[in-house]
Structures are given as C-alpha cells and as structure tokens.
PDB file of C-alpha atoms and ligand atoms in Angstrom:
ATOM      1  CA  MET A   1      56.950 -44.048 -55.702  1.00  0.00           C
ATOM      2  CA  ASN A   2      53.891 -45.881 -53.942  1.00  0.00           C
ATOM      3  CA  ARG A   3      51.705 -47.499 -56.555  1.00  0.00           C
ATOM      4  CA  ILE A   4      47.748 -47.419 -55.517  1.00  0.00           C
ATOM      5  CA  PRO A   5      47.107 -51.424 -55.640  1.00  0.00           C
ATOM      6  CA  SER A   6      44.598 -51.950 -58.639  1.00  0.00           C
ATOM      7  CA  TRP A   7      41.838 -53.356 -56.631  1.00  0.00           C
ATOM      8  CA  ARG A   8      41.722 -50.255 -54.559  1.00  0.00           C
ATOM      9  CA  THR A   9      41.068 -48.029 -57.483  1.00  0.00           C
ATOM     10  CA  GLU A  10      38.598 -50.336 -59.028  1.00  0.00           C
ATOM     11  CA  ARG A  11      36.658 -50.113 -55.602  1.00  0.00           C
ATOM     12  CA  GLY A  12      36.983 -46.499 -55.569  1.00  0.00           C
ATOM     13  CA  PHE A  13      35.760 -46.376 -59.052  1.00  0.00           C
ATOM     14  CA  SER A  14      32.790 -48.709 -58.351  1.00  0.00           C
ATOM     15  CA  PHE A  15      32.251 -46.659 -55.255  1.00  0.00           C
ATOM     16  CA  VAL A  16      31.791 -43.581 -57.183  1.00  0.00           C
ATOM     17  CA  VAL A  17      29.583 -45.142 -59.633  1.00  0.00           C
ATOM     18  CA  SER A  18      27.271 -46.590 -57.072  1.00  0.00           C
ATOM     19  CA  LEU A  19      27.239 -43.084 -55.442  1.00  0.00           C
ATOM     20  CA  PHE A  20      26.502 -41.564 -58.999  1.00  0.00           C
ATOM     21  CA  PHE A  21      23.508 -44.115 -59.163  1.00  0.00           C
ATOM     22  CA  ILE A  22      22.006 -43.739 -55.747  1.00  0.00           C
ATOM     23  CA  VAL A  23      22.204 -39.826 -56.358  1.00  0.00           C
ATOM     24  CA  LEU A  24      20.569 -40.255 -59.768  1.00  0.00           C
ATOM     25  CA  LEU A  25      17.855 -42.866 -58.402  1.00  0.00           C
ATOM     26  CA  MET A  26      17.272 -40.210 -55.376  1.00  0.00           C
ATOM     27  CA  THR A  27      16.987 -37.381 -57.929  1.00  0.00           C
ATOM     28  CA  ILE A  28      14.395 -39.429 -60.068  1.00  0.00           C
ATOM     29  CA  ALA A  29      12.503 -40.684 -56.882  1.00  0.00           C
ATOM     30  CA  GLY A  30      12.426 -36.913 -55.586  1.00  0.00           C
ATOM     31  CA  GLY A  31      10.969 -35.880 -58.812  1.00  0.00           C
ATOM     32  CA  LEU A  32       8.395 -38.503 -59.207  1.00  0.00           C
ATOM     33  CA  ALA A  33       7.245 -37.819 -55.500  1.00  0.00           C
ATOM     34  CA  TYR A  34       6.986 -33.983 -56.038  1.00  0.00           C
ATOM     35  CA  ARG A  35       4.835 -34.821 -59.245  1.00  0.00           C
ATOM     36  CA  VAL A  36       2.627 -36.980 -57.325  1.00  0.00           C
ATOM     37  CA  ARG A  37       2.538 -34.732 -54.387  1.00  0.00           C
ATOM     38  CA  ALA A  38       1.864 -31.640 -57.146  1.00  0.00           C
ATOM     39  CA  GLU A  39      -0.534 -33.830 -58.567  1.00  0.00           C
ATOM     40  CA  ALA A  40      -2.286 -34.731 -55.663  1.00  0.00           C
ATOM     41  CA  SER A  41      -2.404 -31.182 -54.433  1.00  0.00           C
ATOM     42  CA  ALA A  42      -3.716 -29.993 -57.928  1.00  0.00           C
ATOM     43  CA  MET A  43      -6.509 -32.769 -57.545  1.00  0.00           C
ATOM     44  CA  ASN A  44      -7.238 -31.598 -53.713  1.00  0.00           C
ATOM     45  CA  ASN A  45      -7.461 -27.810 -55.092  1.00  0.00           C
ATOM     46  CA  PHE A  46      -9.940 -29.262 -58.137  1.00  0.00           C
ATOM     47  CA  LYS A  47     -11.878 -31.016 -55.485  1.00  0.00           C
ATOM     48  CA  ASP A  48     -12.054 -28.062 -53.153  1.00  0.00           C
ATOM     49  CA  GLU A  49     -12.381 -25.368 -56.015  1.00  0.00           C
ATOM     50  CA  THR A  50     -15.716 -27.669 -56.949  1.00  0.00           C
ATOM     51  CA  GLN A  51     -16.994 -27.716 -53.718  1.00  0.00           C
ATOM     52  CA  ALA A  52     -16.591 -24.298 -53.331  1.00  0.00           C
ATOM     53  CA  TYR A  53     -18.207 -23.370 -56.496  1.00  0.00           C
ATOM     54  CA  TYR A  54     -21.203 -25.633 -55.376  1.00  0.00           C
ATOM     55  CA  LEU A  55     -21.509 -23.803 -52.025  1.00  0.00           C
ATOM     56  CA  ALA A  56     -21.595 -20.534 -53.781  1.00  0.00           C
ATOM     57  CA  VAL A  57     -24.586 -22.105 -56.117  1.00  0.00           C
ATOM     58  CA  ALA A  58     -25.959 -22.988 -52.752  1.00  0.00           C
ATOM     59  CA  GLY A  59     -26.133 -19.342 -51.449  1.00  0.00           C
ATOM     60  CA  LEU A  60     -27.326 -18.024 -54.697  1.00  0.00           C
ATOM     61  CA  ASN A  61     -30.579 -20.472 -54.477  1.00  0.00           C
ATOM     62  CA  ARG A  62     -31.019 -19.460 -50.903  1.00  0.00           C
ATOM     63  CA  ALA A  63     -31.065 -15.778 -52.183  1.00  0.00           C
ATOM     64  CA  ILE A  64     -33.301 -16.429 -54.726  1.00  0.00           C
ATOM     65  CA  ALA A  65     -35.728 -18.259 -52.568  1.00  0.00           C
ATOM     66  CA  GLU A  66     -35.579 -15.201 -50.312  1.00  0.00           C
ATOM     67  CA  ILE A  67     -36.464 -13.188 -53.557  1.00  0.00           C
ATOM     68  CA  SER A  68     -39.089 -15.368 -54.610  1.00  0.00           C
ATOM     69  CA  GLY A  69     -40.902 -14.929 -51.326  1.00  0.00           C
ATOM     70  CA  ASP A  70     -43.996 -12.680 -50.930  1.00  0.00           C
ATOM     71  CA  PHE A  71     -43.060  -9.431 -49.180  1.00  0.00           C
ATOM     72  CA  ALA A  72     -44.537  -6.000 -49.161  1.00  0.00           C
ATOM     73  CA  LEU A  73     -41.570  -3.793 -48.617  1.00  0.00           C
ATOM     74  CA  VAL A  74     -37.887  -4.038 -49.312  1.00  0.00           C
ATOM     75  CA  VAL A  75     -36.006  -2.234 -46.767  1.00  0.00           C
ATOM     76  CA  GLY A  76     -32.073  -1.845 -45.871  1.00  0.00           C
ATOM     77  CA  ALA A  77     -30.236  -3.433 -43.575  1.00  0.00           C
ATOM     78  CA  GLU A  78     -27.448  -1.578 -41.335  1.00  0.00           C
ATOM     79  CA  ASP A  79     -24.810  -2.739 -43.783  1.00  0.00           C
ATOM     80  CA  GLY A  80     -26.905  -1.314 -47.082  1.00  0.00           C
ATOM     81  CA  SER A  81     -27.976  -5.026 -48.327  1.00  0.00           C
ATOM     82  CA  ALA A  82     -31.682  -5.438 -48.933  1.00  0.00           C
ATOM     83  CA  LEU A  83     -33.991  -7.243 -46.236  1.00  0.00           C
ATOM     84  CA  PHE A  84     -37.658  -8.330 -47.071  1.00  0.00           C
ATOM     85  CA  ALA A  85     -40.646  -7.334 -44.963  1.00  0.00           C
ATOM     86  CA  VAL A  86     -43.803  -8.871 -44.951  1.00  0.00           C
ATOM     87  CA  LYS A  87     -47.147  -7.641 -43.604  1.00  0.00           C
ATOM     88  CA  ASN A  88     -48.814  -9.010 -40.560  1.00  0.00           C
ATOM     89  CA  ASP A  89     -51.654  -8.038 -38.008  1.00  0.00           C
ATOM     90  CA  GLU A  90     -49.459  -5.559 -36.112  1.00  0.00           C
ATOM     91  CA  GLY A  91     -47.765  -3.877 -39.242  1.00  0.00           C
ATOM     92  CA  TYR A  92     -44.600  -5.308 -40.830  1.00  0.00           C
ATOM     93  CA  SER A  93     -41.786  -7.587 -40.060  1.00  0.00           C
ATOM     94  CA  ILE A  94     -38.601  -7.990 -41.238  1.00  0.00           C
ATOM     95  CA  LEU A  95     -37.550 -11.337 -42.555  1.00  0.00           C
ATOM     96  CA  ARG A  96     -34.044 -11.828 -41.442  1.00  0.00           C
ATOM     97  CA  ALA A  97     -32.377 -15.241 -43.172  1.00  0.00           C
ATOM     98  CA  GLU A  98     -29.219 -16.311 -42.208  1.00  0.00           C
ATOM     99  CA  ARG A  99     -26.797 -15.454 -44.900  1.00  0.00           C
ATOM    100  CA  GLU A 100     -23.700 -16.780 -43.638  1.00  0.00           C
ATOM    101  CA  PHE A 101     -23.550 -20.337 -42.502  1.00  0.00           C
ATOM    102  CA  ALA A 102     -21.696 -23.381 -42.408  1.00  0.00           C
ATOM    103  CA  LEU A 103     -22.279 -26.291 -45.114  1.00  0.00           C
ATOM    104  CA  GLY A 104     -20.589 -29.620 -45.807  1.00  0.00           C
ATOM    105  CA  ASP A 105     -16.779 -29.133 -45.700  1.00  0.00           C
ATOM    106  CA  GLY A 106     -16.998 -25.297 -45.876  1.00  0.00           C
ATOM    107  CA  THR A 107     -19.046 -21.880 -45.483  1.00  0.00           C
ATOM    108  CA  VAL A 108     -21.697 -20.143 -47.515  1.00  0.00           C
ATOM    109  CA  SER A 109     -22.086 -16.228 -47.662  1.00  0.00           C
ATOM    110  CA  TYR A 110     -24.039 -14.432 -49.798  1.00  0.00           C
ATOM    111  CA  SER A 111     -25.715 -10.704 -49.963  1.00  0.00           C
ATOM    112  CA  ILE A 112     -28.433  -9.344 -51.788  1.00  0.00           C
ATOM    113  CA  GLU A 113     -28.518  -5.701 -52.854  1.00  0.00           C
ATOM    114  CA  ASP A 114     -31.533  -3.755 -53.928  1.00  0.00           C
ATOM    115  CA  GLU A 115     -31.066  -2.434 -57.689  1.00  0.00           C
ATOM    116  CA  ARG A 116     -33.878   0.281 -57.098  1.00  0.00           C
ATOM    117  CA  GLY A 117     -31.396   1.651 -54.683  1.00  0.00           C
ATOM    118  CA  LYS A 118     -29.275   2.773 -57.315  1.00  0.00           C
ATOM    119  CA  ILE A 119     -29.232   5.397 -60.032  1.00  0.00           C
ATOM    120  CA  ASN A 120     -30.532   3.827 -63.344  1.00  0.00           C
ATOM    121  CA  LEU A 121     -28.121   4.617 -66.486  1.00  0.00           C
ATOM    122  CA  ASN A 122     -31.089   4.096 -68.843  1.00  0.00           C
ATOM    123  CA  THR A 123     -33.589   6.572 -67.337  1.00  0.00           C
ATOM    124  CA  ALA A 124     -31.675   9.249 -65.004  1.00  0.00           C
ATOM    125  CA  LYS A 125     -31.574  12.951 -66.154  1.00  0.00           C
ATOM    126  CA  ARG A 126     -28.203  14.588 -66.574  1.00  0.00           C
ATOM    127  CA  GLU A 127     -28.794  16.599 -63.420  1.00  0.00           C
ATOM    128  CA  THR A 128     -28.903  13.193 -61.290  1.00  0.00           C
ATOM    129  CA  LEU A 129     -25.888  11.616 -63.296  1.00  0.00           C
ATOM    130  CA  PHE A 130     -23.920  14.965 -62.741  1.00  0.00           C
ATOM    131  CA  GLU A 131     -24.986  14.985 -59.233  1.00  0.00           C
ATOM    132  CA  LEU A 132     -23.962  11.552 -58.294  1.00  0.00           C
ATOM    133  CA  MET A 133     -20.451  11.991 -60.262  1.00  0.00           C
ATOM    134  CA  ARG A 134     -19.964  15.030 -58.309  1.00  0.00           C
ATOM    135  CA  LEU A 135     -20.884  13.201 -54.951  1.00  0.00           C
ATOM    136  CA  LEU A 136     -18.224  10.734 -55.766  1.00  0.00           C
ATOM    137  CA  SER A 137     -15.421  13.465 -55.695  1.00  0.00           C
ATOM    138  CA  VAL A 138     -15.171  13.563 -59.733  1.00  0.00           C
ATOM    139  CA  ASP A 139     -14.581  17.224 -60.582  1.00  0.00           C
ATOM    140  CA  GLY A 140     -16.974  19.412 -62.529  1.00  0.00           C
ATOM    141  CA  ALA A 141     -15.612  19.192 -65.840  1.00  0.00           C
ATOM    142  CA  ASP A 142     -15.131  15.445 -65.832  1.00  0.00           C
ATOM    143  CA  SER A 143     -18.657  15.350 -63.978  1.00  0.00           C
ATOM    144  CA  GLY A 144     -20.309  16.992 -66.905  1.00  0.00           C
ATOM    145  CA  THR A 145     -18.619  14.833 -69.444  1.00  0.00           C
ATOM    146  CA  ILE A 146     -19.757  11.374 -67.796  1.00  0.00           C
ATOM    147  CA  ALA A 147     -23.293  12.827 -67.716  1.00  0.00           C
ATOM    148  CA  ASP A 148     -23.463  13.774 -71.239  1.00  0.00           C
ATOM    149  CA  ALA A 149     -21.427  10.716 -72.316  1.00  0.00           C
ATOM    150  CA  ILE A 150     -24.004   8.397 -70.481  1.00  0.00           C
ATOM    151  CA  ILE A 151     -26.897   9.805 -72.279  1.00  0.00           C
ATOM    152  CA  ASP A 152     -24.963  10.025 -75.485  1.00  0.00           C
ATOM    153  CA  TRP A 153     -24.210   6.229 -75.298  1.00  0.00           C
ATOM    154  CA  ARG A 154     -28.291   5.410 -74.660  1.00  0.00           C
ATOM    155  CA  ASP A 155     -29.819   7.859 -77.118  1.00  0.00           C
ATOM    156  CA  GLU A 156     -30.418   6.543 -80.703  1.00  0.00           C
ATOM    157  CA  ASP A 157     -28.701   9.996 -82.429  1.00  0.00           C
ATOM    158  CA  HIS A 158     -25.568  10.829 -83.358  1.00  0.00           C
ATOM    159  CA  ASP A 159     -25.210  14.029 -81.862  1.00  0.00           C
ATOM    160  CA  PRO A 160     -22.738  14.468 -78.771  1.00  0.00           C
ATOM    161  CA  GLY A 161     -24.308  16.470 -76.066  1.00  0.00           C
ATOM    162  CA  LEU A 162     -21.971  19.474 -74.930  1.00  0.00           C
ATOM    163  CA  GLU A 163     -19.217  17.449 -73.446  1.00  0.00           C
ATOM    164  CA  GLY A 164     -20.161  14.064 -74.471  1.00  0.00           C
ATOM    165  CA  ALA A 165     -19.337  11.419 -77.222  1.00  0.00           C
ATOM    166  CA  GLU A 166     -20.585   9.536 -79.997  1.00  0.00           C
ATOM    167  CA  ASP A 167     -18.919   7.360 -82.578  1.00  0.00           C
ATOM    168  CA  ASP A 168     -16.519   9.906 -83.838  1.00  0.00           C
ATOM    169  CA  TYR A 169     -14.924   9.716 -80.620  1.00  0.00           C
ATOM    170  CA  TYR A 170     -14.855   6.456 -79.426  1.00  0.00           C
ATOM    171  CA  SER A 171     -13.565   5.606 -82.986  1.00  0.00           C
ATOM    172  CA  SER A 172     -10.357   7.594 -82.272  1.00  0.00           C
ATOM    173  CA  VAL A 173      -9.536   5.633 -78.920  1.00  0.00           C
ATOM    174  CA  ASN A 174      -6.895   3.027 -78.510  1.00  0.00           C
ATOM    175  CA  SER A 175      -9.398  -0.151 -79.347  1.00  0.00           C
ATOM    176  CA  PRO A 176     -12.007   1.771 -81.346  1.00  0.00           C
ATOM    177  CA  TYR A 177     -15.471   0.759 -80.794  1.00  0.00           C
ATOM    178  CA  GLY A 178     -18.916   2.608 -81.264  1.00  0.00           C
ATOM    179  CA  ALA A 179     -21.322   4.261 -79.050  1.00  0.00           C
ATOM    180  CA  LYS A 180     -23.831   1.830 -78.624  1.00  0.00           C
ATOM    181  CA  ASP A 181     -27.123   4.258 -79.004  1.00  0.00           C
ATOM    182  CA  ASP A 182     -29.564   1.721 -77.132  1.00  0.00           C
ATOM    183  CA  SER A 183     -30.066   1.092 -73.689  1.00  0.00           C
ATOM    184  CA  PHE A 184     -27.224  -0.300 -71.297  1.00  0.00           C
ATOM    185  CA  ASP A 185     -27.634  -3.891 -70.710  1.00  0.00           C
ATOM    186  CA  SER A 186     -25.382  -4.295 -68.239  1.00  0.00           C
ATOM    187  CA  THR A 187     -23.785  -1.899 -65.217  1.00  0.00           C
ATOM    188  CA  GLY A 188     -20.449  -2.869 -66.446  1.00  0.00           C
ATOM    189  CA  GLU A 189     -21.106  -0.861 -69.878  1.00  0.00           C
ATOM    190  CA  ALA A 190     -20.797   2.462 -68.272  1.00  0.00           C
ATOM    191  CA  ALA A 191     -16.938   1.602 -67.859  1.00  0.00           C
ATOM    192  CA  LEU A 192     -16.877   2.128 -71.854  1.00  0.00           C
ATOM    193  CA  VAL A 193     -18.351   5.612 -71.831  1.00  0.00           C
ATOM    194  CA  LYS A 194     -16.211   8.911 -72.332  1.00  0.00           C
ATOM    195  CA  GLY A 195     -14.959  10.306 -68.929  1.00  0.00           C
ATOM    196  CA  MET A 196     -15.364   7.032 -66.820  1.00  0.00           C
ATOM    197  CA  THR A 197     -12.013   6.041 -65.937  1.00  0.00           C
ATOM    198  CA  LYS A 198     -11.034   3.030 -63.852  1.00  0.00           C
ATOM    199  CA  GLU A 199     -10.455   4.966 -60.510  1.00  0.00           C
ATOM    200  CA  VAL A 200     -14.149   6.559 -61.035  1.00  0.00           C
ATOM    201  CA  PHE A 201     -15.931   3.474 -62.027  1.00  0.00           C
ATOM    202  CA  HIS A 202     -14.173   0.963 -59.729  1.00  0.00           C
ATOM    203  CA  GLY A 203     -13.010   3.584 -57.109  1.00  0.00           C
ATOM    204  CA  THR A 204      -9.857   4.098 -54.858  1.00  0.00           C
ATOM    205  CA  ASP A 205      -8.875   3.628 -51.390  1.00  0.00           C
ATOM    206  CA  ASP A 206     -10.322   6.935 -50.697  1.00  0.00           C
ATOM    207  CA  THR A 207     -13.298   7.120 -52.819  1.00  0.00           C
ATOM    208  CA  PRO A 208     -16.030   4.514 -53.923  1.00  0.00           C
ATOM    209  CA  GLY A 209     -16.643   3.356 -57.250  1.00  0.00           C
ATOM    210  CA  ALA A 210     -19.566   4.708 -59.341  1.00  0.00           C
ATOM    211  CA  ARG A 211     -20.317   0.953 -60.174  1.00  0.00           C
ATOM    212  CA  ALA A 212     -21.551   0.579 -56.847  1.00  0.00           C
ATOM    213  CA  PHE A 213     -24.281   3.438 -57.213  1.00  0.00           C
ATOM    214  CA  LEU A 214     -25.411   2.922 -60.834  1.00  0.00           C
ATOM    215  CA  THR A 215     -27.481   0.121 -62.273  1.00  0.00           C
ATOM    216  CA  ALA A 216     -28.947  -0.966 -65.825  1.00  0.00           C
ATOM    217  CA  TYR A 217     -31.891  -2.968 -64.515  1.00  0.00           C
ATOM    218  CA  GLY A 218     -35.411  -1.829 -63.408  1.00  0.00           C
ATOM    219  CA  ASP A 219     -37.682   1.031 -64.259  1.00  0.00           C
ATOM    220  CA  GLY A 220     -35.661   3.865 -62.999  1.00  0.00           C
ATOM    221  CA  LYS A 221     -37.505   4.564 -59.654  1.00  0.00           C
ATOM    222  CA  VAL A 222     -35.528   4.948 -56.439  1.00  0.00           C
ATOM    223  CA  ASN A 223     -36.506   2.549 -53.720  1.00  0.00           C
ATOM    224  CA  ILE A 224     -36.480   5.372 -50.560  1.00  0.00           C
ATOM    225  CA  ASN A 225     -35.987   2.612 -48.061  1.00  0.00           C
ATOM    226  CA  THR A 226     -32.612   1.032 -49.617  1.00  0.00           C
ATOM    227  CA  ALA A 227     -31.140   3.696 -51.448  1.00  0.00           C
ATOM    228  CA  ASP A 228     -27.701   5.092 -50.242  1.00  0.00           C
ATOM    229  CA  GLU A 229     -27.523   8.813 -49.413  1.00  0.00           C
ATOM    230  CA  LYS A 230     -25.547   9.792 -52.245  1.00  0.00           C
ATOM    231  CA  VAL A 231     -28.291   8.221 -54.604  1.00  0.00           C
ATOM    232  CA  LEU A 232     -31.260  10.098 -52.697  1.00  0.00           C
ATOM    233  CA  VAL A 233     -29.204  13.192 -52.774  1.00  0.00           C
ATOM    234  CA  ALA A 234     -28.623  12.868 -56.628  1.00  0.00           C
ATOM    235  CA  ALA A 235     -31.933  11.774 -57.451  1.00  0.00           C
ATOM    236  CA  LEU A 236     -34.002  13.944 -55.013  1.00  0.00           C
ATOM    237  CA  GLY A 237     -31.987  16.743 -53.889  1.00  0.00           C
ATOM    238  CA  ALA A 238     -30.140  17.231 -50.530  1.00  0.00           C
ATOM    239  CA  GLY A 239     -32.999  18.627 -48.552  1.00  0.00           C
ATOM    240  CA  THR A 240     -35.378  15.531 -49.248  1.00  0.00           C
ATOM    241  CA  ALA A 241     -32.716  13.122 -48.877  1.00  0.00           C
ATOM    242  CA  ALA A 242     -32.139  14.429 -45.334  1.00  0.00           C
ATOM    243  CA  GLU A 243     -35.794  13.961 -44.800  1.00  0.00           C
ATOM    244  CA  ILE A 244     -35.710  10.483 -45.785  1.00  0.00           C
ATOM    245  CA  LEU A 245     -32.480   9.651 -44.259  1.00  0.00           C
ATOM    246  CA  SER A 246     -33.920  11.159 -40.637  1.00  0.00           C
ATOM    247  CA  ARG A 247     -37.046   9.056 -40.914  1.00  0.00           C
ATOM    248  CA  ARG A 248     -35.050   5.934 -41.957  1.00  0.00           C
ATOM    249  CA  GLY A 249     -33.091   6.387 -38.650  1.00  0.00           C
ATOM    250  CA  THR A 250     -36.398   5.210 -36.961  1.00  0.00           C
ATOM    251  CA  GLY A 251     -38.013   2.632 -39.214  1.00  0.00           C
ATOM    252  CA  PHE A 252     -38.938   2.408 -42.935  1.00  0.00           C
ATOM    253  CA  PHE A 253     -41.381   3.602 -45.155  1.00  0.00           C
ATOM    254  CA  GLU A 254     -44.500   1.976 -45.794  1.00  0.00           C
ATOM    255  CA  ARG A 255     -45.797   3.955 -48.619  1.00  0.00           C
ATOM    256  CA  PRO A 256     -44.145   5.806 -51.569  1.00  0.00           C
ATOM    257  CA  VAL A 257     -43.416   9.255 -51.325  1.00  0.00           C
ATOM    258  CA  HIS A 258     -41.191  11.906 -52.932  1.00  0.00           C
ATOM    259  CA  GLY A 259     -41.918  10.115 -56.190  1.00  0.00           C
ATOM    260  CA  GLY A 260     -39.834   7.107 -55.021  1.00  0.00           C
ATOM    261  CA  GLU A 261     -40.675   3.402 -54.099  1.00  0.00           C
ATOM    262  CA  VAL A 262     -41.032   1.513 -51.094  1.00  0.00           C
ATOM    263  CA  THR A 263     -40.372  -2.083 -52.556  1.00  0.00           C
ATOM    264  CA  SER A 264     -38.534  -3.392 -55.428  1.00  0.00           C
ATOM    265  CA  GLY A 265     -38.370  -6.349 -57.905  1.00  0.00           C
ATOM    266  CA  VAL A 266     -34.701  -6.444 -59.316  1.00  0.00           C
ATOM    267  CA  PHE A 267     -31.818  -7.253 -57.268  1.00  0.00           C
ATOM    268  CA  SER A 268     -28.077  -8.091 -57.490  1.00  0.00           C
ATOM    269  CA  ILE A 269     -27.030 -11.196 -55.510  1.00  0.00           C
ATOM    270  CA  THR A 270     -23.068 -11.862 -54.486  1.00  0.00           C
ATOM    271  CA  SER A 271     -22.718 -15.193 -53.256  1.00  0.00           C
ATOM    272  CA  ARG A 272     -19.175 -17.202 -51.995  1.00  0.00           C
ATOM    273  CA  GLY A 273     -18.385 -20.607 -51.218  1.00  0.00           C
ATOM    274  CA  THR A 274     -15.404 -20.981 -49.231  1.00  0.00           C
ATOM    275  CA  VAL A 275     -13.598 -24.510 -48.436  1.00  0.00           C
ATOM    276  CA  ARG A 276     -10.094 -24.621 -46.803  1.00  0.00           C
ATOM    277  CA  GLY A 277      -9.672 -21.022 -47.353  1.00  0.00           C
ATOM    278  CA  LEU A 278     -10.359 -21.584 -51.286  1.00  0.00           C
ATOM    279  CA  GLU A 279     -13.044 -19.128 -52.221  1.00  0.00           C
ATOM    280  CA  VAL A 280     -15.123 -19.028 -55.478  1.00  0.00           C
ATOM    281  CA  ALA A 281     -17.762 -16.052 -55.690  1.00  0.00           C
ATOM    282  CA  LEU A 282     -20.740 -15.917 -58.084  1.00  0.00           C
ATOM    283  CA  SER A 283     -22.867 -12.859 -58.913  1.00  0.00           C
ATOM    284  CA  ALA A 284     -26.336 -12.444 -60.464  1.00  0.00           C
ATOM    285  CA  ILE A 285     -28.938  -9.959 -61.417  1.00  0.00           C
ATOM    286  CA  VAL A 286     -32.378 -11.229 -60.517  1.00  0.00           C
ATOM    287  CA  GLU A 287     -35.678 -10.040 -61.351  1.00  0.00           C
ATOM    288  CA  LYS A 288     -38.926 -10.872 -59.607  1.00  0.00           C
ATOM    289  CA  ARG A 289     -42.057 -11.518 -61.853  1.00  0.00           C
ATOM    290  CA  GLY A 290     -44.675 -12.811 -59.337  1.00  0.00           C
ATOM    291  CA  ASP A 291     -43.826 -15.383 -57.247  1.00  0.00           C
ATOM    292  CA  ARG A 292     -40.825 -16.457 -59.599  1.00  0.00           C
ATOM    293  CA  ALA A 293     -37.382 -14.877 -59.874  1.00  0.00           C
ATOM    294  CA  VAL A 294     -35.580 -14.701 -63.402  1.00  0.00           C
ATOM    295  CA  VAL A 295     -31.927 -14.591 -63.820  1.00  0.00           C
ATOM    296  CA  ARG A 296     -30.932 -11.566 -65.875  1.00  0.00           C
ATOM    297  CA  TYR A 297     -27.602 -12.013 -65.796  1.00  0.00           C
ATOM    298  CA  PHE A 298     -24.994 -14.335 -64.185  1.00  0.00           C
ATOM    299  CA  ASN A 299     -21.281 -14.311 -63.637  1.00  0.00           C
ATOM    300  CA  THR A 300     -19.445 -17.670 -62.402  1.00  0.00           C
ATOM    301  CA  GLY A 301     -16.418 -18.538 -60.763  1.00  0.00           C
ATOM    302  CA  ARG A 302     -14.027 -15.630 -59.755  1.00  0.00           C
ATOM    303  CA  ARG A 303     -11.247 -17.782 -57.554  1.00  0.00           C
ATOM    304  CA  SER A 304      -9.599 -15.526 -55.289  1.00  0.00           C
TER     305      SER A 304
HETATM  306 CA1  LIG B 401     -26.105   8.278 -79.276  1.00  0.00          CA
END
C-alpha cells in the first residue's frame, strides 16, 4: 500500500483551506459590491425622482401662470385640452404656450383641462346624468341607478330616489359608509355612489371612464367651446350639440348661446416630470379668482 507523504496531505489541506477563504472573501466582497451598487442605484433613483418631481412642479407653475393670464375665452385644442384666447384689434388670438419642453436633465409636459367642459356632479339634472351614462355605454337600468344615486348622495334628505341609495344601502356594503347628504367635494367621490363600478368610473379598453366627463368644481355651466360631444349631448340635447360642434369645426364661440358659456375659471392640470425614464405626475384643480389662481386640490407624486 502506497502511503501519501504527510507533507502532501498537509499541502492539500492548506490548499483547500486557502481556496475556502478565497471563495469566502470573494463572496463577502461580491456582497459588499452589490450593496454598494444597490445603494448607489437607490441614491440615483432618489435623485432622479426628486428632479422629476421638481420638473413636474415647474410644469404645474407654468400651467398656473397660463390660467392667471388675462384671457377672454377658453377654447378647445384638437386633443380636447383647454387653450386661452385674448382679445385684440382684429378679434381674438389663441395663446399657444409650449406645454412640453426640456429642462435640466429631463423633460416637462403638462396639460390643462376646462372643468366647465364637464358635467357638474353638484348641479346636473337627473336627465343629464342619465344621458351621460347611457352615452358611456352603461345600460338603461344602471344609468338610472347612477343618476338617482348621485342626486341622493348630494341632497340633504334620506329618502332614496326610485333607483337611488341613501344610508340604508351604503351601510350594507362590504366596508360600510353613509351617503354624504352634501355637495361633492371631489370628482373621485362619484366612485362611491351606488352603481358606479370601477369599469364605469375608470373606463375599459373599449369605453372611456365617466371620471373624464364629470366634475365637482365650478357653477355647473357648460363651456360650449371646450365641452366634449358626450357632455354637449347630455347637457343640451343632440340637436344643439350637433349645431355647436359644426360651428366649432371652423372656429369658436365668442358669445354664450344655448345657455352655455364661452370662458371658464376652473381647470384641472396634470403635469409630468421625467428624468432618465423615471416619471413623476402631479395633478391639481385650480380656480381663477381675478388675476390670481387658487389651488383647490393637489395630488402629489405618482411614480410610474
Ligand atoms: Ca341624501
């Protein structure tokens, strides 16, 4: 039997031990490097997110500056957003501010919507709410439920409309709450009323969500220069809506007709700041009071 010399086993043993320590050190070093990299990347993400946030704030401020301006009319852009028109010697000229631009390490993009281009949750008649829901492909019975429930939500009494809902109904849902019996303070509140499913409120791939056509702000008058076709049909009837849209095909209204309005004082703003693919979006409701703009609602940083 050949015996392995002891110096060879010792060398073999110390080789294995060294290898073990080398692997151990490499693992520790690798782990450390990973942590350092992860922390650096988290720091960079934090820095980018902070920058993106302030770019979105910059967009919001630009939008507020537009709203604070001395305009005479609020008209609709091709994409449905609101533009401001000022009076001059020849008539009116539409101000077209750059709403998408590069700034610092990223980009800013904001849009302004006219809240008077929507149906007002606090003042709309049952027929208007019903018709809007029907135009959003909600079936007849559910349209009736939503219209009645919106009115029950805002009225002081506790007597439900024909298909509506008051405390009795809301106290029996999964996480019970009560009917508000007061004005809607935000458009999002409409998501709480009976019949207003997630699909109806937020929309689906095939149907736009009701939230885009409803507002809790303003006096309930409809701006015939900015309102969407569905809003015009629901508020003023199909015939009047067609007349208004045909006129809008070649310009805008300088004077109110059909009980509508041609200007506005309440707007919603969505502003996005993007830095290296990281986006922060802010939204706000801003009311114009003279040459001042007052923020009625502000929703910060949704990272996407
Ligand atoms: Ca009520």
